Structures are given as C-alpha cells and as structure tokens.
Tab-separated table of C-alpha atoms in Angstrom:
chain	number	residue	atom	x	y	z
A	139	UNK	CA	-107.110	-16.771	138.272
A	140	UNK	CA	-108.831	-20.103	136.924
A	141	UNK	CA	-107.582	-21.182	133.549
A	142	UNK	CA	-110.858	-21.211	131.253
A	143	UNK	CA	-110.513	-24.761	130.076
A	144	UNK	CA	-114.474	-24.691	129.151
A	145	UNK	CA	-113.080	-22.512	125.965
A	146	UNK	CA	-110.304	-25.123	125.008
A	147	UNK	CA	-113.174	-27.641	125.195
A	148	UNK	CA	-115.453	-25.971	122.888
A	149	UNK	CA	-112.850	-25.434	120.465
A	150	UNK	CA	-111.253	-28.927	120.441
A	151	UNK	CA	-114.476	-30.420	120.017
A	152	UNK	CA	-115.765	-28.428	117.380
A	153	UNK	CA	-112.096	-28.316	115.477
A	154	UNK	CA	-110.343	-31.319	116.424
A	155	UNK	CA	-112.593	-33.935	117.212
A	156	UNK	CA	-113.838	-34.612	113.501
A	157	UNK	CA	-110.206	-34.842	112.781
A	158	UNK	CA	-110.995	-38.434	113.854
A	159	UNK	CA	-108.756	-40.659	111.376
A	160	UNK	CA	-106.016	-38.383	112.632
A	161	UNK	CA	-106.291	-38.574	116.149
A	162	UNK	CA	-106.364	-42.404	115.510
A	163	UNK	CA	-103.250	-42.079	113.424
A	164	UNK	CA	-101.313	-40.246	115.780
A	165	UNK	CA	-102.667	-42.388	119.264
A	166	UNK	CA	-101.408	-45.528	117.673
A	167	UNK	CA	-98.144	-43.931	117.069
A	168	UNK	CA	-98.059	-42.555	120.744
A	169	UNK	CA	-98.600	-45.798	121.849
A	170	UNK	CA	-95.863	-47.662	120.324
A	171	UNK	CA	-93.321	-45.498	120.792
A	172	UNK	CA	-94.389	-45.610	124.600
A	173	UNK	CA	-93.972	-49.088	124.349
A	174	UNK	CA	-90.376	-49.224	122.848
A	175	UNK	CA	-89.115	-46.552	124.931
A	176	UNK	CA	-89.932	-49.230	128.043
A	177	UNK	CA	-88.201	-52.059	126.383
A	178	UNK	CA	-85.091	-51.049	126.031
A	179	UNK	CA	-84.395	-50.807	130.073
A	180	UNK	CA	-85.463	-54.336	130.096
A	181	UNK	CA	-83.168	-55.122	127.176
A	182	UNK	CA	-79.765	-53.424	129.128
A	183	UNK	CA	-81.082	-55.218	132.352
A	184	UNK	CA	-81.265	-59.205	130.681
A	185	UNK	CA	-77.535	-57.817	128.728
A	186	UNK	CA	-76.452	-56.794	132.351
A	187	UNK	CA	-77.715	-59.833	134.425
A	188	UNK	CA	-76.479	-62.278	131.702
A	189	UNK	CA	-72.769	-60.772	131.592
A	190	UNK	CA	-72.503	-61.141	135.144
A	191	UNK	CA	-73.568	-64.245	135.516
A	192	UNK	CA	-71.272	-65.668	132.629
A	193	UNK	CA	-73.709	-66.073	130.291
A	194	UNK	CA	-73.357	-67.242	126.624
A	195	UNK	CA	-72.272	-64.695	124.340
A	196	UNK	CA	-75.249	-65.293	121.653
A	197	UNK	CA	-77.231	-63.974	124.370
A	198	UNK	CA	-75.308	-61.244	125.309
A	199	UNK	CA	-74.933	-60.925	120.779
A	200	UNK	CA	-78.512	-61.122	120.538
A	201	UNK	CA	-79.905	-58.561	123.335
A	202	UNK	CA	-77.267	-55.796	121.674
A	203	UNK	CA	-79.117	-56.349	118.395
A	204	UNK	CA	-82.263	-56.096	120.032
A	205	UNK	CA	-81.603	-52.844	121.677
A	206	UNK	CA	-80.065	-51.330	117.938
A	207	UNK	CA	-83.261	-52.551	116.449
A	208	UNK	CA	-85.765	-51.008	119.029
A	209	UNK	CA	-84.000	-47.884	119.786
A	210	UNK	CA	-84.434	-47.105	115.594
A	211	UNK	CA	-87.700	-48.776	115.787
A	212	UNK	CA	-88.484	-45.553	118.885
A	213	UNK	CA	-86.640	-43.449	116.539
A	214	UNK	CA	-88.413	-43.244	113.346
A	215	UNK	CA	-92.249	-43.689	115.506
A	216	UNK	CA	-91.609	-40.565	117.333
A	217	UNK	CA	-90.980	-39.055	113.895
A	218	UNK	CA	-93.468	-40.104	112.753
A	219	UNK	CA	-95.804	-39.216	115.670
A	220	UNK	CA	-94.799	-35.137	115.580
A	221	UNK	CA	-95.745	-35.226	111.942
A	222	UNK	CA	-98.881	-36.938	112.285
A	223	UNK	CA	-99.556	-34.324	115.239
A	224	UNK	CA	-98.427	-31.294	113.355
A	225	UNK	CA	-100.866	-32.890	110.443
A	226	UNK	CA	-103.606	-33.039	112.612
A	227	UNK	CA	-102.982	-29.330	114.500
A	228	UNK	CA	-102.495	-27.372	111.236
A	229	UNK	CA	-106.023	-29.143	109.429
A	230	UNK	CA	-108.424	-28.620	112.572
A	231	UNK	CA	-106.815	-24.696	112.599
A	232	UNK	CA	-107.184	-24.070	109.480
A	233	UNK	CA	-110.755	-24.521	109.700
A	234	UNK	CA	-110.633	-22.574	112.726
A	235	UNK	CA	-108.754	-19.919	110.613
A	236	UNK	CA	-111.317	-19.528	108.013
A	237	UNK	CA	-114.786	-19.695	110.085
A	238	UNK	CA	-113.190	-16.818	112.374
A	239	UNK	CA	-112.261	-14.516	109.123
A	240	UNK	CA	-115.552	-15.103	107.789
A	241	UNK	CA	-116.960	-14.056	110.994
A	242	UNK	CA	-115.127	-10.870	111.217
A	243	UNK	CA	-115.741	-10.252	107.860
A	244	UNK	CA	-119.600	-9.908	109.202
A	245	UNK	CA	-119.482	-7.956	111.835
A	246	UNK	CA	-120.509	-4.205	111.836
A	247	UNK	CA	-118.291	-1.362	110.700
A	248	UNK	CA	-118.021	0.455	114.308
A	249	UNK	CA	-115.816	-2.496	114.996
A	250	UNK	CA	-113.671	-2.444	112.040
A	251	UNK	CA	-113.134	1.218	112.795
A	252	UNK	CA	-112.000	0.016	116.333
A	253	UNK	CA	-109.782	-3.046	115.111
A	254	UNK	CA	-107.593	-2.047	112.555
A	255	UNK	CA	-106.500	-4.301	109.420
A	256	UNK	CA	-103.314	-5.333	110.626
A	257	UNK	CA	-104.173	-6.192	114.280
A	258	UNK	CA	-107.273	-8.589	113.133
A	259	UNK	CA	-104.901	-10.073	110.660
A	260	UNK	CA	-102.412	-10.896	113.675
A	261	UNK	CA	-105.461	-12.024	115.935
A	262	UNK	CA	-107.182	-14.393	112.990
A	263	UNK	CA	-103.656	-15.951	112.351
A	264	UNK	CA	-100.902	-15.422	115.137
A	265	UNK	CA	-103.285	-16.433	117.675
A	266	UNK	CA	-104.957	-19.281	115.820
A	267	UNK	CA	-100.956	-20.695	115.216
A	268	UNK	CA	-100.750	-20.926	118.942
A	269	UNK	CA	-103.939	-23.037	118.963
A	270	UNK	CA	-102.453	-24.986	116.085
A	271	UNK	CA	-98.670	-25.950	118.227
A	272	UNK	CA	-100.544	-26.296	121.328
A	273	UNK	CA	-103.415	-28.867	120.213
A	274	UNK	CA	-101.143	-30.760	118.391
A	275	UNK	CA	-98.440	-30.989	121.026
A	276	UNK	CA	-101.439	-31.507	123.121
A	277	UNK	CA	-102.045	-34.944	121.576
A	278	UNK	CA	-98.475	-35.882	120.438
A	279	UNK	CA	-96.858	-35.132	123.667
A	280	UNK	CA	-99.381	-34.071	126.673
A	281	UNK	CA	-101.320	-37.037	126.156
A	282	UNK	CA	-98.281	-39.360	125.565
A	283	UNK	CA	-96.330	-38.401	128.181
A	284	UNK	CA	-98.679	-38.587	130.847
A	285	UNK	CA	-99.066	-42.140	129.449
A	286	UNK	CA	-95.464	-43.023	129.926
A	287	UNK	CA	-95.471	-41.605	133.448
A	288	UNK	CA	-97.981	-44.054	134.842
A	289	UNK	CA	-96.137	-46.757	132.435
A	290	UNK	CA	-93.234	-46.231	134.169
A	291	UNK	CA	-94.737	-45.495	137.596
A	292	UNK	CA	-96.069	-49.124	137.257
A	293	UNK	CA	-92.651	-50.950	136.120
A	294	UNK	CA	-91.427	-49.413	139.866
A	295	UNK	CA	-93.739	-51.078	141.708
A	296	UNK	CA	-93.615	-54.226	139.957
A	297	UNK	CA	-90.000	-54.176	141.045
A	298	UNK	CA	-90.443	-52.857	144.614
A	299	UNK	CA	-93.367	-51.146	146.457
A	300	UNK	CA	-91.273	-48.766	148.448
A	301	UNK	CA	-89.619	-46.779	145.136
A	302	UNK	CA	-93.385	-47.422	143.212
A	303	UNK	CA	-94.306	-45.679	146.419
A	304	UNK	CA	-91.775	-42.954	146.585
A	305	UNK	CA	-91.187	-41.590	142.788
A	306	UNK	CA	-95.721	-41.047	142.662
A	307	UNK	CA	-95.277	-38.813	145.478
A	308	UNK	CA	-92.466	-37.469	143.813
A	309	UNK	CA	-94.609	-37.536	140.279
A	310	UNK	CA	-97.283	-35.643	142.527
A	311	UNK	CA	-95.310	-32.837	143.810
A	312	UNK	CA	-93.869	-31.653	140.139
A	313	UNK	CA	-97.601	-31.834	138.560
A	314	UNK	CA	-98.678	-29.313	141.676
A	315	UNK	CA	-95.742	-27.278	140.676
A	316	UNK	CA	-96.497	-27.200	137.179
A	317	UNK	CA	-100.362	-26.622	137.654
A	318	UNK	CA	-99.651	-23.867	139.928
A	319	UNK	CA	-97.048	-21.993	137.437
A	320	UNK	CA	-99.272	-22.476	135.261
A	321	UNK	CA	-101.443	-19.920	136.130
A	322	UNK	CA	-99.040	-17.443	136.781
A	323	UNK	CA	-98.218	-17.095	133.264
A	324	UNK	CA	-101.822	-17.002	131.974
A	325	UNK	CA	-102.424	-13.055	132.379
A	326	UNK	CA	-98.788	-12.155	131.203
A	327	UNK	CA	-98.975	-13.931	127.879
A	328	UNK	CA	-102.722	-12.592	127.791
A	329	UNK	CA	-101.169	-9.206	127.699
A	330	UNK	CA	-98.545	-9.799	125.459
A	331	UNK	CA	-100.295	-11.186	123.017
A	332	UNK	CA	-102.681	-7.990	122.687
A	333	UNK	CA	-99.957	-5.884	122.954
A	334	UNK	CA	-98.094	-7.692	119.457
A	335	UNK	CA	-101.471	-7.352	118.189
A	336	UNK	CA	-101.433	-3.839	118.617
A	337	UNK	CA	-98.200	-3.084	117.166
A	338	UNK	CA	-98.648	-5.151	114.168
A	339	UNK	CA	-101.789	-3.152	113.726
A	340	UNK	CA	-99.943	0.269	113.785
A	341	UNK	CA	-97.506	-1.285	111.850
A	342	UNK	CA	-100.179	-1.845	109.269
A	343	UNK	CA	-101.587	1.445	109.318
A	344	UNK	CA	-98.444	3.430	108.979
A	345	UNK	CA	-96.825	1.628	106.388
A	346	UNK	CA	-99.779	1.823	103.929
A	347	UNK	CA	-100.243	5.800	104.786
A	348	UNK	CA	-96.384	6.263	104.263
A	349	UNK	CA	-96.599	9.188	101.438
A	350	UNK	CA	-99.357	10.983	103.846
A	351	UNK	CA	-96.942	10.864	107.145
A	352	UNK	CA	-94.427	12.034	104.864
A	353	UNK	CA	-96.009	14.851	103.653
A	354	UNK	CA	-96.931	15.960	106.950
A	355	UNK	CA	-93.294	15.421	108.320
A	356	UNK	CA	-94.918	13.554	110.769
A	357	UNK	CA	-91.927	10.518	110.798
A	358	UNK	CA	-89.904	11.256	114.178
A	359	UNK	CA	-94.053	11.394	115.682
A	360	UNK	CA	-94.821	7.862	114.491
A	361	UNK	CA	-91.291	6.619	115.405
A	362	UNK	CA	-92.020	7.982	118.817
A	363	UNK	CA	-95.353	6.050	119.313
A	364	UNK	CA	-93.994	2.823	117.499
A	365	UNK	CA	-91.176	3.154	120.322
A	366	UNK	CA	-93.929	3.082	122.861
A	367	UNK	CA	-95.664	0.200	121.778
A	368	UNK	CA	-92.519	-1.528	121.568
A	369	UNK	CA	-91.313	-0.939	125.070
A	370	UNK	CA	-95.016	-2.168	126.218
A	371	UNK	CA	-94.302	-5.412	124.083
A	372	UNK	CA	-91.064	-5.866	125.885
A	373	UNK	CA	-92.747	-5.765	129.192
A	374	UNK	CA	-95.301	-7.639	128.911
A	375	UNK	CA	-93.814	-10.382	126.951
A	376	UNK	CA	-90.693	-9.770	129.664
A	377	UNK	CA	-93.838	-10.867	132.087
A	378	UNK	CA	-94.388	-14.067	130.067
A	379	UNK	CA	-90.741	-15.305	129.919
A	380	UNK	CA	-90.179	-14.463	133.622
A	381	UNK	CA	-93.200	-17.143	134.405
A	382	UNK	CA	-92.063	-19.406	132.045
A	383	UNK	CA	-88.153	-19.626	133.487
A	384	UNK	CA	-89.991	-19.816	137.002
A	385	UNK	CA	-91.103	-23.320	135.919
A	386	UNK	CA	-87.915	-24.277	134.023
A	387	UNK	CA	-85.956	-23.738	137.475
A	388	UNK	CA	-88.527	-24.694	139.650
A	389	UNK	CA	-88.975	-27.743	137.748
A	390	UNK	CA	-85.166	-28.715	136.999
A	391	UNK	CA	-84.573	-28.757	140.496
A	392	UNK	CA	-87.340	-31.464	141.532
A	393	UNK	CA	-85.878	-33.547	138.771
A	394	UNK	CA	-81.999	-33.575	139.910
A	395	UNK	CA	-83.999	-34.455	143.662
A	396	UNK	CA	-85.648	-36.794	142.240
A	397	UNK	CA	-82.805	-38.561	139.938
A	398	UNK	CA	-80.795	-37.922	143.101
A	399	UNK	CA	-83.451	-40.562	145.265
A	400	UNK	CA	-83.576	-43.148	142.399
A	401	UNK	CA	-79.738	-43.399	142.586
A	402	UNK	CA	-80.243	-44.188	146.536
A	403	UNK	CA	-82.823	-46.365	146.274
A	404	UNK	CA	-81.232	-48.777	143.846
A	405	UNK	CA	-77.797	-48.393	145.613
A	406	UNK	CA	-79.722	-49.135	148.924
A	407	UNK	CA	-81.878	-51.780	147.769
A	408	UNK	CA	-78.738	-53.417	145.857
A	409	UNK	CA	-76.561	-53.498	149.034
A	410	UNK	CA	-79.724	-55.359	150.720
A	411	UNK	CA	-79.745	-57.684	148.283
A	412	UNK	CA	-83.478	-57.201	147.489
A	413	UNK	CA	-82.110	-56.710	143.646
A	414	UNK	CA	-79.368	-57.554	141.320
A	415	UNK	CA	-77.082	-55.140	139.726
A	416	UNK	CA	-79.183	-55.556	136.342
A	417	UNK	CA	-82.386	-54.610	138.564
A	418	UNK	CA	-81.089	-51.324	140.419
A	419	UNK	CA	-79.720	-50.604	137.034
A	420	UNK	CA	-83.284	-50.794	135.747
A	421	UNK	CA	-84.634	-48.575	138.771
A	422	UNK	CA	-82.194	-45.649	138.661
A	423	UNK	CA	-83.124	-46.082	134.556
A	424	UNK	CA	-86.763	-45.806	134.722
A	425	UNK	CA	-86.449	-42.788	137.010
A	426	UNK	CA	-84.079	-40.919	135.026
A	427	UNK	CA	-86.826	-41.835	131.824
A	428	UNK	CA	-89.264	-40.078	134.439
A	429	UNK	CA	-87.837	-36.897	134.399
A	430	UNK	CA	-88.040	-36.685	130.721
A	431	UNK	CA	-91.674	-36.538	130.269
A	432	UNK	CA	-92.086	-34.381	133.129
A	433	UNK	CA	-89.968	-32.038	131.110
A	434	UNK	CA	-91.711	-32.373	128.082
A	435	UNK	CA	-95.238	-31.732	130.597
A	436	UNK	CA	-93.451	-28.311	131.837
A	437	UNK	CA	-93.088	-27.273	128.487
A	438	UNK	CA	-96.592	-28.048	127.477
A	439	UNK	CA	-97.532	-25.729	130.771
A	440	UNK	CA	-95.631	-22.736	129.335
A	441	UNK	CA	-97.377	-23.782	125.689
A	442	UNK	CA	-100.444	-23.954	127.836
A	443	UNK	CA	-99.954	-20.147	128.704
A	444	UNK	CA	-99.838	-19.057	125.407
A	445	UNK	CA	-102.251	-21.466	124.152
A	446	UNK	CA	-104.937	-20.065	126.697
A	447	UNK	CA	-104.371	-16.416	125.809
A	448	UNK	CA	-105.033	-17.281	122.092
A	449	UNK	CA	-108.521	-19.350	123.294
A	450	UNK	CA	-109.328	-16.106	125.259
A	451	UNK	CA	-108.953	-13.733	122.683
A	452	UNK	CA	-110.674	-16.064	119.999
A	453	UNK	CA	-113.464	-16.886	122.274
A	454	UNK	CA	-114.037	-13.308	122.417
A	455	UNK	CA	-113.940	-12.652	118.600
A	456	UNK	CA	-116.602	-15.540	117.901
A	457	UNK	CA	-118.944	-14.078	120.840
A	458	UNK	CA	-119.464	-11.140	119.109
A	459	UNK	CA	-122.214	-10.776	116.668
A	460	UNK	CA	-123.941	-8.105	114.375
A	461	UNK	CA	-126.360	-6.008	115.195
A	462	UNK	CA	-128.143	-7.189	112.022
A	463	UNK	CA	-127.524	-11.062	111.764
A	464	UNK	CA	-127.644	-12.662	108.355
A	465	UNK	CA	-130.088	-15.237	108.934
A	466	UNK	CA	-130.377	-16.335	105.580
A	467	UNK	CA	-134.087	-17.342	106.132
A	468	UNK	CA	-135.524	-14.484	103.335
A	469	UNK	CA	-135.195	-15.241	99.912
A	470	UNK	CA	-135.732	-12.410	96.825
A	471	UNK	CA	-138.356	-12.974	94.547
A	472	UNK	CA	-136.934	-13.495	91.039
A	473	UNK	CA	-136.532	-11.108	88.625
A	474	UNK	CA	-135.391	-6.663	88.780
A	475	UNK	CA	-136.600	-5.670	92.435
A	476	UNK	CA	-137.960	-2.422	93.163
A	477	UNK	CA	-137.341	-0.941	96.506
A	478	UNK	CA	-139.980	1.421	98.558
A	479	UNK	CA	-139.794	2.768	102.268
A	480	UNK	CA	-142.618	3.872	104.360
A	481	UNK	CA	-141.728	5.497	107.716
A	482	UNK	CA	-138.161	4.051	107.507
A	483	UNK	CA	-135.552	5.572	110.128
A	484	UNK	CA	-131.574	5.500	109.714
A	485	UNK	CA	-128.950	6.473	110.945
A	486	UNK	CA	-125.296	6.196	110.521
A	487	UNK	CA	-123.299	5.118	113.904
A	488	UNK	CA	-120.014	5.559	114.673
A	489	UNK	CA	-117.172	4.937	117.256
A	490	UNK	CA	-119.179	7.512	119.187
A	491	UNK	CA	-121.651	4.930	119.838
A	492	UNK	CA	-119.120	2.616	121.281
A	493	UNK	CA	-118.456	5.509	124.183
A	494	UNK	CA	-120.487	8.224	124.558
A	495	UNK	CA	-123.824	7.387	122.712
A	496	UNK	CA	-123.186	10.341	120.188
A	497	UNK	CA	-124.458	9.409	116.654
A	498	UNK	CA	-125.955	11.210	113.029
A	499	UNK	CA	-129.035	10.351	112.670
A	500	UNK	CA	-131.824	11.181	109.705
A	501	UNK	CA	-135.112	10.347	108.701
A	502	UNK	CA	-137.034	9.609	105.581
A	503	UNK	CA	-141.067	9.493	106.326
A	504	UNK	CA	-143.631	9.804	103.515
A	505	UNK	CA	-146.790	9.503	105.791
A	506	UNK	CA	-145.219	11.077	109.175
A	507	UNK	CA	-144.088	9.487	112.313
A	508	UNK	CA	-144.759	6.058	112.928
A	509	UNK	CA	-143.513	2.086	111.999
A	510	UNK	CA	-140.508	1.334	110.287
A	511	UNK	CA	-141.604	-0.485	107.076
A	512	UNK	CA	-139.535	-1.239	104.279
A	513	UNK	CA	-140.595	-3.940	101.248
A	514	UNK	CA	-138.835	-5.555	98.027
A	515	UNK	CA	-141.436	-5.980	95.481
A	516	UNK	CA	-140.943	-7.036	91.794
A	517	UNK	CA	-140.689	-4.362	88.993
C-alpha cells in the first residue's frame, strides 16, 4: 500500500503553513539545540586530550564549566522547542477542528442517520488530536532529527572518511527499515481507528436511550453487542501495536550493530594511531548520539501510522458535500417573504437511498406535470 502523503500535504499547507511566526519560533529553537547537542562531544574531547597531555588545570577547570553551561543551555531549548511545537500543533488543529464540524454540520440528513452523534464526535476530535501530536512532533522532532543525523554524519567524516563512510550506509539501512514498517502499520491503525469510532458511537447512543433499553429489558442484548465491538477494537488495535513493536525490535537491533561498529572503529583507528584517545572518544560518541535520533525517527514512523489513518478518514469527511450546496450567492429581498410553488416535486429520502434506491416521494402541481419552479416574492 502507498502512504497518501498528497493528503498530509493538503492539510499542512492549508492548516499549518499560516502558522508562520510559529514555525519560525520553533525552527530557531530546533536549530540551537542541534547545535549544543554537537558541542558538548567536542567539549569532553579538548577535557580528554588536555588531561592526557598534562595540561593546565584552568583548562581542564574551564572546559567542565563549559560542558555544565551547554548541557543546561540544550536543556531548557529542547523545552522550550516541544512547547513551541505543541503551540503550533494544537492552533493549526483547532482550525482544522472547527472547519470540519461546520462541514458536517452541512451535510444532508441521510448521512447523519448513517453516522451517529457519538462516532462523528470521536472522528471531528480523536482523529484531528492525532493530526495535532503528529504535525507538531513532525516539526519539533522529524524535522530536527533528521537535521542532527546529517550534522553528525558530517563531524565523522571530518574526522575520518572510512567511519563518515560506514555509519551513512548504516544511517541508510535503518531509514529503509523504518520506511518499509511503515507501511505495514498504515491499514491496521486505519482499522482501529474506525473501529473506536464505532464503539464510541454506540456508546453514545445507548447511554442517552438508557430508560428505553430498560424498559424493554433489553440490557444483557446491548452488553452483548458492546462486547462485540470491543473484541473487534482489541484486534484491530492488537494489529496496530504488533506493527509498531515490529519496528521497535527491528530497529533496536540495527542500533546495538551499529553502536557495536563505532566502538571498533575508534578502538581500531586508535591502535593505528590515526587518532588520539580524545578523538576515538569523540567517534564512538557521535555514533552513540546517532542512534538517538534514529529512535526518535522510529517513533515518528509509528506516529506516522496513526497520523495517516486520521488524514484518511478526514480527507474523506471534507470530500463529501451536499446534495444542495449553500452557495451563498442568493440574497432575500427585504422585508415578510411570501412563498409560492408551481410544479414543485419533493420527496423525502432516506437510508434507503444510500442502498437500495427505495424512497417516499410526493408531489404538489397546480398546473400539471412539468418544471420545477419555486419563487420568494415580497408580501
């Protein structure tokens, strides 16, 4: 299955990209703490280098106080970069939030008899909160992350070609894993999320019809079905989490391969005497810093899952439309209006119409068969 990233385009552009003072916000803040995360390494490898060579101790003093200062420093802008990306997630969603309960709230009453209260209240806010962690991990971490990979990736082969070299193809082989777990999980989570949707929306119903199941003695019946929906929940969410720990082990054991080759290549390079202590100290560093954003990544993919079920079920709320649209372009005359039909046809449609074509239908006709004409004039 190809993940439908054309739908998490159109809604990032249309929610998220006038969020521009945000996005700003939180880049700058990405950026920094990118930056002092690939100090510190430097920091330990002067302190290291120095101490072995006898240095003076202000120096030694002085790169310990540097390392306090930037670790807080990488501290409180990561902070501050989740809030600015939760900020910037909940405002664009909220939008998103409104304009798709103001569409529902226009659509034709076949489909209201179809959806019930409870389920469109799940799918106009559960799956819109999805959209809401996911777009503003997105930004805060996706985006980030990536960023600190090639940072890092670039700080290897500034100290030797041959590790540069080896971690990207390394780098290379978790993305393909991640990208191609990815799209195991999108159908399972696409399933479980209609199948919460469903119970919340039976939920719904039977709570506010509690005196008429009741009356009926209809309880053990409606525990019975509630049971059923259940169970389907469990499975298909079951589905979801199954995908999800695929990546977590998949992924967990490229990164203990991969912390396991950094550790060789600085002990080999070391012995060589291509680099000093403080400089395989650095290498075997960097890598172990790789594996952290990689992780973060994976658990963006399994965010992703979720994140593309929600843009699914969204996209297909927003494509549907009345049969009568309210274009808005007719205005009333001022004034009482009185109200005459000529050869006007109705008829009332149902959830027949949805499945077998079955309808009521009657007609008013003053003049017989013919046009449908209806007018508004002034009284």
């Amino acid at each position: 299955m190809s993940v439908p990233l054309a739908g998490h385009r159109r809604l990032f552009a249309a929610y998220f990209v006038p969020q521009r003072a945000r996005i700003a916000l939180v880049a700058g803040l990405v950026l920094a703490d990118i930056a002092l995360r690939l100090i510190n390494p430097q920091i330990i490898r002067m302190f290291i280098d120095t101490a072995q060579a006898g240095g003076p101790l202000s120096v030694l003093t002085i790169a310990g106080i540097l390392y306090l200062i930037v670790g807080l420093l990488g501290r409180a802008v990561s902070l501050g970069s989740a809030w600015a990306g939760l900020n910037l997630g909940w405002a664009a969603t909220n939008r998103l939030r409104a304009d798709l309960a103001a569409h529902l709230l226009r659509l034709d009453m076949p489909f209201h008899k179809a959806h019930t209260p409870g389920e469109l209240i799940e799918r106009v806010d559960g799956d819109v909160t999805t959209l809401a962690d996911f777009f503003a991990d997105m930004v805060v971490k996706v985006a980030g992350n990536a960023l600190l990979v090639v940072a890092i990736l670039a700080l290897l082969y500034r100290e030797n070609a041959q590790v540069g070299l080896l971690l990207t193809g390394y780098t290379l082989l978790v993305v393909l894993a991640l990208a191609l777990i990815g799209r195991i999980g999108v159908l399972a989570w696409t399933a479980a999320r209609q199948a919460w949707s469903d119970m919340m929306g039976f939920l719904e119903e039977r709570l506010a019809g509690t005196e008429d199941i009741r009356g009926i003695g209809a309880e053990a019946h409606q525990q019975r079905r509630l049971g059923g929906l259940m169970l389907d929940l469990l499975r298909k969410a079951r589905a979801g989490w199954l995908a999800n720990a695929l990546g977590h082990v998949s992924v967990n054991f490229l990164f203990i391969l991969g912390y396991g080759l950094g550790l060789a290549a600085g002990a080999t390079l070391y012995l060589r005497g291509d680099v000093t202590i403080g400089g395989a100290f650095l290498i075997v560093q960097y890598i172990g810093m790789l594996a952290a954003p990689l992780e973060v990544i994976r658990g963006q993919v399994e965010q992703f899952q979720e994140a593309t079920a929600g843009v699914n079920r969204v996209s297909e709320l927003l494509a549907l439309q009345p049969d009568v649209p309210d274009t808005g372009a007719s205005a009333l005359p001022a004034g009482p209006l009185g109200v005459q039909f000529d050869r006007v046809s109705f008829r009332y449609r149902d959830n027949g119409d949805l499945g077998n074509g079955l309808a009521t239908e009657a007609t008013e006709s003053a003049e017989g068969p013919g046009d449908e004409v209806a007018s508004l004039s002034p009284m």
